[in-house]
Coordinates of C-alpha atoms in Angstrom, one line a residue:
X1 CA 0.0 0.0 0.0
X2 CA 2.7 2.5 0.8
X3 CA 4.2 2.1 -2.7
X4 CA 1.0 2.6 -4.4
X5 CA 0.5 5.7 -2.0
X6 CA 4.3 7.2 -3.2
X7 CA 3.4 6.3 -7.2
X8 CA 0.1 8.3 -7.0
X9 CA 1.8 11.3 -5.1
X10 CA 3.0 12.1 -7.9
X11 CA -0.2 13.3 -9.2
X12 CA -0.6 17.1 -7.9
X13 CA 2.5 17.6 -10.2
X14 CA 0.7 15.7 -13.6
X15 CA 1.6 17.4 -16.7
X16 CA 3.0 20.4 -14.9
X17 CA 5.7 21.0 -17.3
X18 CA 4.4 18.7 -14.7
X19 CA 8.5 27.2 -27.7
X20 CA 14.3 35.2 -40.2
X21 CA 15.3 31.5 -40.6
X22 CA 19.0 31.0 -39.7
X23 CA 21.2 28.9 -42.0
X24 CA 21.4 24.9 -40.4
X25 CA 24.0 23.2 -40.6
X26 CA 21.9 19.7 -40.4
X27 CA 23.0 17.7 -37.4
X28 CA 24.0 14.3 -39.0
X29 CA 20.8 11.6 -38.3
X30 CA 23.3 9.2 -36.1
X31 CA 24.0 11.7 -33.7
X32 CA 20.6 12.4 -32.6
X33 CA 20.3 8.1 -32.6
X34 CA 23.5 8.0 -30.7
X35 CA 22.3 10.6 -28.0
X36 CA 19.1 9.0 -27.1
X37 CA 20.5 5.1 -27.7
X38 CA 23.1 6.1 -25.2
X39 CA 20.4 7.7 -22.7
X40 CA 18.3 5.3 -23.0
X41 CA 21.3 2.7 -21.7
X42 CA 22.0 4.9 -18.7
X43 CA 19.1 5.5 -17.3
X44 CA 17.2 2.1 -18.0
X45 CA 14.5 3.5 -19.6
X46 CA 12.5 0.9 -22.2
X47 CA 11.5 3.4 -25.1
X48 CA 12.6 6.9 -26.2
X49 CA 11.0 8.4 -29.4
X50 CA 12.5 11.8 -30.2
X51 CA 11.5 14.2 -34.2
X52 CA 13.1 16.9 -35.3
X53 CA 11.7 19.2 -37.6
X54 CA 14.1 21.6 -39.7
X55 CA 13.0 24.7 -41.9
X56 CA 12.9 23.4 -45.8
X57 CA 12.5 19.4 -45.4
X58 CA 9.4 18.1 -45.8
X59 CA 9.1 15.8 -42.9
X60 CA 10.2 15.7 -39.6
X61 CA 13.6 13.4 -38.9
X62 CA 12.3 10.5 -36.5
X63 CA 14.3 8.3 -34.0
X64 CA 13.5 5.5 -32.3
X65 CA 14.9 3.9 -28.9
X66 CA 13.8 0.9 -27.2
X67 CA 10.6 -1.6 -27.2
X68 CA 7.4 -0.9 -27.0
X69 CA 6.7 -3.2 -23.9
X70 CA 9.1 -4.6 -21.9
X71 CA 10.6 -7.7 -22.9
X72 CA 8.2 -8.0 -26.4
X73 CA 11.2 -7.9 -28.6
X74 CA 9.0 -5.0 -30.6
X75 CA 11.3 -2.0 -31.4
X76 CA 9.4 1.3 -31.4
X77 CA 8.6 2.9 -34.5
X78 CA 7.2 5.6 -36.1
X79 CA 3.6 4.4 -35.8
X80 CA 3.8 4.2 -32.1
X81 CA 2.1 6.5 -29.5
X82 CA 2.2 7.6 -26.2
X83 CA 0.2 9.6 -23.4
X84 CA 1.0 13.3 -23.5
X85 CA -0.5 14.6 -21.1
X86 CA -0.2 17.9 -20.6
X87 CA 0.6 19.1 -24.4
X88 CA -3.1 18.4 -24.9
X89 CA -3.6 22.3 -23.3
X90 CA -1.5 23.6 -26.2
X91 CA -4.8 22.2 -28.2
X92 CA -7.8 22.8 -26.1
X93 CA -6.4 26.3 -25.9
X94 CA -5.9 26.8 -29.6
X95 CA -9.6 25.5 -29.8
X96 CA -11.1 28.4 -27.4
X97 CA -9.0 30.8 -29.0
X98 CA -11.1 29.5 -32.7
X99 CA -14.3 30.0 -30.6
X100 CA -13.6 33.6 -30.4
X101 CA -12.6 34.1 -34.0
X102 CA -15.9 33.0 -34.5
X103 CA -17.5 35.2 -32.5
X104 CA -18.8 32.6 -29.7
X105 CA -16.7 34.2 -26.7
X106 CA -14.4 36.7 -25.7
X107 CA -11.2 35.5 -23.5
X108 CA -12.7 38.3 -21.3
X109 CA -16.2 36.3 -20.9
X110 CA -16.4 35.6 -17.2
X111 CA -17.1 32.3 -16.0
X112 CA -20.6 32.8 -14.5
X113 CA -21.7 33.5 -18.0
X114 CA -20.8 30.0 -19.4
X115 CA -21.2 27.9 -16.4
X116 CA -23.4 29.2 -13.7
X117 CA -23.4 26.1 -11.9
X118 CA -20.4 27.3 -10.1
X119 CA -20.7 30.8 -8.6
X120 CA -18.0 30.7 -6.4
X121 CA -15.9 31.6 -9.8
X122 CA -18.1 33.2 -11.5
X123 CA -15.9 36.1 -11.7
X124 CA -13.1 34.0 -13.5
X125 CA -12.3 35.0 -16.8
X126 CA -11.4 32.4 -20.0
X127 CA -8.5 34.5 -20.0
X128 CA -7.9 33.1 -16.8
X129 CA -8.5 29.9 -17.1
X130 CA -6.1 29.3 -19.5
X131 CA -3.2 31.1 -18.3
X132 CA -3.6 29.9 -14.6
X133 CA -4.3 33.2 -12.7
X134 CA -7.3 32.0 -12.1
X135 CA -7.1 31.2 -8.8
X136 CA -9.0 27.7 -8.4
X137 CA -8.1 24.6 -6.9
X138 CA -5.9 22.1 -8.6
X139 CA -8.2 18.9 -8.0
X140 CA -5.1 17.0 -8.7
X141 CA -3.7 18.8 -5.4
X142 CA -6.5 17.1 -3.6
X143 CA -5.8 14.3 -1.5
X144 CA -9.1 12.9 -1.0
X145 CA -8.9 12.8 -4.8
X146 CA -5.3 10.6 -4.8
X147 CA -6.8 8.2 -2.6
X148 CA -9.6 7.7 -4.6
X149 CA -7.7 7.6 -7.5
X150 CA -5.4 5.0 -5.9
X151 CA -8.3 2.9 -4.9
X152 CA -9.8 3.0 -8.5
X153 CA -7.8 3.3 -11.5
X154 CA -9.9 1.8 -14.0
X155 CA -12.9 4.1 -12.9
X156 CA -14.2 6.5 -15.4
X157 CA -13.7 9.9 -13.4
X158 CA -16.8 12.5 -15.0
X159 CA -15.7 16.2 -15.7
X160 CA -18.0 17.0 -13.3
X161 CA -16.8 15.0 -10.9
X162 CA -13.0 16.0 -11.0
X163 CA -14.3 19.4 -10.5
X164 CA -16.2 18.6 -7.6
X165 CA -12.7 17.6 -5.8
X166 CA -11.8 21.7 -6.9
X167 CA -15.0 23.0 -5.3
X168 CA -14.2 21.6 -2.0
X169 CA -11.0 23.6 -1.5
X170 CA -10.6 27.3 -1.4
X171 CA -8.8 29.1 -4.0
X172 CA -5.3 29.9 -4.0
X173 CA -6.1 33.5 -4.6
X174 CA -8.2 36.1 -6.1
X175 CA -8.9 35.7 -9.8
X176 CA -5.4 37.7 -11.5
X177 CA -3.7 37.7 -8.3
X178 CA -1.3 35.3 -8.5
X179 CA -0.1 32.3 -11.0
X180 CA -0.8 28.4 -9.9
X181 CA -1.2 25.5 -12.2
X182 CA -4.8 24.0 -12.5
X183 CA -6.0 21.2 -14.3
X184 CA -9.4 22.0 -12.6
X185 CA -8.7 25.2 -15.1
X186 CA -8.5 22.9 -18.9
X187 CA -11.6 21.0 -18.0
X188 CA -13.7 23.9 -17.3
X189 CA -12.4 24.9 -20.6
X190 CA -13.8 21.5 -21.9
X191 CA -16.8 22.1 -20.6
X192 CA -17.9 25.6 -22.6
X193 CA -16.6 24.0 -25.7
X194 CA -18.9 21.7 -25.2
X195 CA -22.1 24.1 -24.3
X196 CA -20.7 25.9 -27.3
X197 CA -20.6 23.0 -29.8
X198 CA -22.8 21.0 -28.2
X199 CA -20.9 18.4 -28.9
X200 CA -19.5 15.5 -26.4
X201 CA -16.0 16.6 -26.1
X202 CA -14.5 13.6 -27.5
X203 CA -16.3 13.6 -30.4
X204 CA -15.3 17.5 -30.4
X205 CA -11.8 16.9 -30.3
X206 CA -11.2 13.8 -32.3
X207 CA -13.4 15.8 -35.0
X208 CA -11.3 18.7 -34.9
X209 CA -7.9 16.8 -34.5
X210 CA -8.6 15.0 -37.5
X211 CA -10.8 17.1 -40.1
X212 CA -10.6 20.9 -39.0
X213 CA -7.2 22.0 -38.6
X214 CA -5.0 22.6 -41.5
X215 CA -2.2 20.3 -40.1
X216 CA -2.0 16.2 -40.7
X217 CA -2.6 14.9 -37.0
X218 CA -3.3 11.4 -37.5
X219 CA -1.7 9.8 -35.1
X220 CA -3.4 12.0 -32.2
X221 CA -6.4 11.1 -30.4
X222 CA -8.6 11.9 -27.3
X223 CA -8.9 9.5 -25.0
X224 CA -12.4 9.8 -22.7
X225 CA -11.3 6.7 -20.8
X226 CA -9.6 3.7 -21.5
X227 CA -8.3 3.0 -25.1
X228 CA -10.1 1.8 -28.1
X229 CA -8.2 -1.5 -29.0
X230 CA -7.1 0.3 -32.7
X231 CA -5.1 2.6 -29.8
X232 CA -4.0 0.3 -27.5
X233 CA -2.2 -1.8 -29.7
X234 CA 0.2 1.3 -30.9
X235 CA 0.4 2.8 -28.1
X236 CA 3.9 2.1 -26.2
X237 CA 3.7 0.5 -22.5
X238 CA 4.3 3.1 -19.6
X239 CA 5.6 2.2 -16.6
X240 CA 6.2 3.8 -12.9
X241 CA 9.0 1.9 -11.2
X242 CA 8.6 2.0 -7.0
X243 CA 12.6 0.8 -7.6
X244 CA 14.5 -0.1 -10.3
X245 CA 13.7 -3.3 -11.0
X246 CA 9.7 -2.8 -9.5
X247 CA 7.4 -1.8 -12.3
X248 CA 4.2 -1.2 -12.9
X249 CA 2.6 -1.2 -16.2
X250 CA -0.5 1.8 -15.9
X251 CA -0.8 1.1 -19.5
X252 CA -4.7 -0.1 -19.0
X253 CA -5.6 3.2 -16.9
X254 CA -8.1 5.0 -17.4
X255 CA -7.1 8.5 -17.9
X256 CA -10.6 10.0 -17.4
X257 CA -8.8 11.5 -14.5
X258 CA -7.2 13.6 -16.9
X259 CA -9.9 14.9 -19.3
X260 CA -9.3 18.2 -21.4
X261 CA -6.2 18.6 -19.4
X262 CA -4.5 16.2 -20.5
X263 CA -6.2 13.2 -22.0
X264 CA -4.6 13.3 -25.8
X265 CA -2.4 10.7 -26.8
X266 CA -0.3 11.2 -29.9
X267 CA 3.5 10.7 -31.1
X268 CA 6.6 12.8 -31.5
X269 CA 6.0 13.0 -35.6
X270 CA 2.7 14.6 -34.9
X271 CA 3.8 16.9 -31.7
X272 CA 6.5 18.7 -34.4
X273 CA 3.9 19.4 -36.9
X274 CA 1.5 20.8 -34.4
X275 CA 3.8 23.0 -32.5
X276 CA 5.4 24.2 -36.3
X277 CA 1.7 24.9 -37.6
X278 CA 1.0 26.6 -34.2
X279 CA 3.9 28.7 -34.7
X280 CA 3.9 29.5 -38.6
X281 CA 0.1 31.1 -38.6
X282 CA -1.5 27.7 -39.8
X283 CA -3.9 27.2 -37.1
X284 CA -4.5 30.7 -35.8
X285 CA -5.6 34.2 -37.1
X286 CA -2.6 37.0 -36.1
X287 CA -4.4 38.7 -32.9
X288 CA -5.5 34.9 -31.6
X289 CA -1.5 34.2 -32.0
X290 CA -0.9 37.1 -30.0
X291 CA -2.7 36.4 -27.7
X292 CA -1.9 32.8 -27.3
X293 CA 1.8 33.9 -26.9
X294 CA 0.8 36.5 -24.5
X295 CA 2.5 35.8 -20.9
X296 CA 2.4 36.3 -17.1
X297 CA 4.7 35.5 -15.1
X298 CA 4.8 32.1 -13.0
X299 CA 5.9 34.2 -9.3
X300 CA 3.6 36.7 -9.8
X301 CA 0.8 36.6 -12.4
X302 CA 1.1 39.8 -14.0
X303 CA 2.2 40.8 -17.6
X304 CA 5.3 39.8 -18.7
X305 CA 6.5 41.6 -21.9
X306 CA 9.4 38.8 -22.4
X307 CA 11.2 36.4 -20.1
X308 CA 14.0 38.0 -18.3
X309 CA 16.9 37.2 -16.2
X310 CA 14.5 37.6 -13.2
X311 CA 11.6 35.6 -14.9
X312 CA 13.2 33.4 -16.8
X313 CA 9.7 31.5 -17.6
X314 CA 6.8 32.9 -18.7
X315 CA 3.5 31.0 -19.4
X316 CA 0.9 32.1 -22.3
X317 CA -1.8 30.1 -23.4
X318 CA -1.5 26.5 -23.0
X319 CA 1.9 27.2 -24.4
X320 CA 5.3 28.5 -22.1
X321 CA 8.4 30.5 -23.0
X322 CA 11.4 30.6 -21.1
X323 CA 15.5 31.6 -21.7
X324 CA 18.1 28.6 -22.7
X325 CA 21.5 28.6 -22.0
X326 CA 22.2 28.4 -25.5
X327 CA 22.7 32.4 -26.7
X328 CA 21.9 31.7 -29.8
X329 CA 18.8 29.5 -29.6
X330 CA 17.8 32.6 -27.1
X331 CA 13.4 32.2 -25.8
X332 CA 12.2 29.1 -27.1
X333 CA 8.5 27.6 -26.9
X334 CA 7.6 25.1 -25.0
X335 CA 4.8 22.6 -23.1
X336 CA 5.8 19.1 -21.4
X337 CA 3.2 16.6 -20.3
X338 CA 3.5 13.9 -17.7
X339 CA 1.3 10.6 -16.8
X340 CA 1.5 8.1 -14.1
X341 CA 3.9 6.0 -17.1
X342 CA 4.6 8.9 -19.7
X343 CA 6.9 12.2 -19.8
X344 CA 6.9 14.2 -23.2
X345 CA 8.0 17.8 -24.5
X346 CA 7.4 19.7 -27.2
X347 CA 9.8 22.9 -28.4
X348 CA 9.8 25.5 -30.5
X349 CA 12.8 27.5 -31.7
X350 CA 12.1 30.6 -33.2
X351 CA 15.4 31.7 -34.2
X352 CA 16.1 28.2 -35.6
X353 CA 12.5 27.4 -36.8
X354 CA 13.1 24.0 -36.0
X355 CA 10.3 21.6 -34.1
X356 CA 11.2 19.2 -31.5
X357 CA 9.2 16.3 -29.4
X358 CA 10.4 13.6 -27.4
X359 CA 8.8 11.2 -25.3
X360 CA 9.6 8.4 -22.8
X361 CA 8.1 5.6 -21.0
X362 CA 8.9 5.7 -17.6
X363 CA 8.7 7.6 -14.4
X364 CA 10.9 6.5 -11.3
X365 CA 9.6 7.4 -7.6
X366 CA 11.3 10.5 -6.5
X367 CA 11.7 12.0 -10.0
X368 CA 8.0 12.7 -10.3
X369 CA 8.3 16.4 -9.6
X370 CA 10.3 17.0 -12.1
X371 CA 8.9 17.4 -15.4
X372 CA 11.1 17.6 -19.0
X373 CA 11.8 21.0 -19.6
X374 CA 14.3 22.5 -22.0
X375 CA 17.2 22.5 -19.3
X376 CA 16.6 18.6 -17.8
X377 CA 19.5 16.2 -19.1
X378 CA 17.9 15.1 -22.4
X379 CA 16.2 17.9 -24.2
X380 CA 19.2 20.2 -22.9
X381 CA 21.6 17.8 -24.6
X382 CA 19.5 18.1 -27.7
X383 CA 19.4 21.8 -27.3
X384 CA 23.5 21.5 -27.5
X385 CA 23.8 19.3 -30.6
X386 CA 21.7 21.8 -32.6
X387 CA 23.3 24.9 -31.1
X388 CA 26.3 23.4 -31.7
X389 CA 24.9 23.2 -35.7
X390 CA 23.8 26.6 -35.9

């Protein structure tokens, strides 16, 4: 019991973290293979699956590390998926920010106006919502929530449900006065795309992923619950390890618990199209852009005009910027997700235009607080090898 009590702790963290073209010298295909073959070795992870999209080549570059389960002899490949937990809020937030090209809401529409059933935040904002100054409770913060979840890992968890957990708690503070992450946040979201489509929101999002964006996303998919079998048998097993040589395959989970905030699962080929559409005015109108790429700070909330030495990350709209190391990649873009088996980031360089995603299987006790980001041992040694090419 106490090891299933440490691998769900994990969860108040989930999928928080747990962005003029210059001329590329490519990196050479066998050093990216070499860097996460080597990786892979050292830390005993079972899969890695890393694309890299460059400016002027017509597909991404994809690289493949591992098997897809454990012992199955099955190397991953380019057809194989993964939960990505929180990337999906890059999506549900391009989605709201569609709504209101449309004329169906303003960012500024308070909450009380869309969902009245919850007047304790009816003075939330969308805007809010999405760029967590909203105040409201993380559910997955809540422990009464963990235990439940611990006790019932195949139960499907209903929106309103997971925001029941939320209403229980205070808020962290007043809406705009501060920054917190909140999942409780991304499935409100869900919810007034749903009033607004009137549309289930997995029929919602698997429409849109596949038939109304102007970007090839066939390999991603919502998952409402457990996975279709089509899904299940490409999707790569994820594992949280109490020790090294304890596993447990959470493959089979339902990740109701995660709904809009987190319940895509895709692949690295389809992350570096997204996040290169996103970024290249394929999915979004100029001012929605903006706005998306608008940020506050993470200490305080308020306006941030750029990322600074002092705040060095900034969060927009389902989408985060922060400094590298690396002066001349400079800000990059930036989103990572993570699941109870699953950690996965997706960049953006701007200077560079060049996409990146990579994805592993496994999370260790004791490293669950801490998310891929941009300067964690593997992206940042990706980082290198392209700075080192630029």
């Amino acid at each position: 019991m106490r090891n299933k009590i440490v691998f769900f702790s994990f969860i108040t963290l989930f999928l928080f973290y747990t962005s003029a073209c210059t001329a590329i010298s490519p990196v050479k295909n066998g050093e990216f293979q070499h860097l996460i073959d080597e990786f892979r070795i050292a830390n005993h992870i079972g899969a890695i699956t890393l694309a890299v999209s460059f400016p002027g080549e017509t597909a991404p570059r994809l690289f493949n590390s591992g098997e897809t389960e454990t012992g199955n002899g099955i190397p991953a490949n380019i057809g194989s998926l993964v939960q990505i937990g929180s990337l999906t809020k890059s999506f549900i937030a391009a989605m709201i920010l569609k709504q209101e090209e449309r004329g169906a809401l303003s960012l500024n529409d308070k909450l009380g106006t869309w969902l009245p059933e919850y007047p304790d935040w009816a003075d939330v904002s969308i805007r809010q919502l999405l760029n967590h100054t909203s105040g409201i409770y993380n559910y997955t913060d809540s422990e009464e929530f963990r235990h439940f979840l611990l006790a019932n890992p195949d139960t499907y968890l209903k929106p309103d449900t997971l925001i029941h957990y939320a209403a229980q708690n205070s808020p962290y503070f007043a809406p705009g006065a501060g920054w917190h992450y909140s999942n409780t946040g991304y499935v409100l979201l869900g919810k007034i795309l749903e009033k607004i489509t009137r549309k289930p929101l997995d029929i919602l999002l698997n429409d849109t992923l596949h038939d109304n964006l102007r970007v090839p996303l066939n390999n991603t998919f919502f998952v409402p619950h457990l996975c279709s079998k089509e899904i299940r048998q490409r999707i790569i097993h994820g594992y949280y390890f109490f020790s090294p040589d304890q596993p447990l395959d959470i493959t089979d989970y339902s990740l109701s618990w995660m709904n809009s905030a987190g319940g895509l699962v895709s692949n690295t080929y389809d992350l570096t199209n997204w996040i290169r559409a996103l970024f290249s005015g394929k999915i979004l109108q100029p001012q929605s852009f903006a706005r998306l790429t608008e940020l506050v700070s993470i200490q305080s909330g308020q306006p941030l005009p750029q990322v600074n030495g002092v705040d060095t990350t900034g969060y927009g709209l389902g989408i985060q910027a922060c400094k590298t190391t690396f002066a001349n990649l400079d800000t990059i873009w930036w989103h990572s997700g993570g699941t109870a088996g699953y950690k996965t980031l997706m960049m953006w360089l701007p200077n560079q235009k060049i996409a990146i995603a990579v994805s592993f299987n496994q999370v260790m006790s004791g490293q669950e607080a801490v998310p891929l980001s941009p300067d964690t041992v593997l992206p940042s040694a990706i980082l290198r090898l392209i700075s080192e090419h630029t």
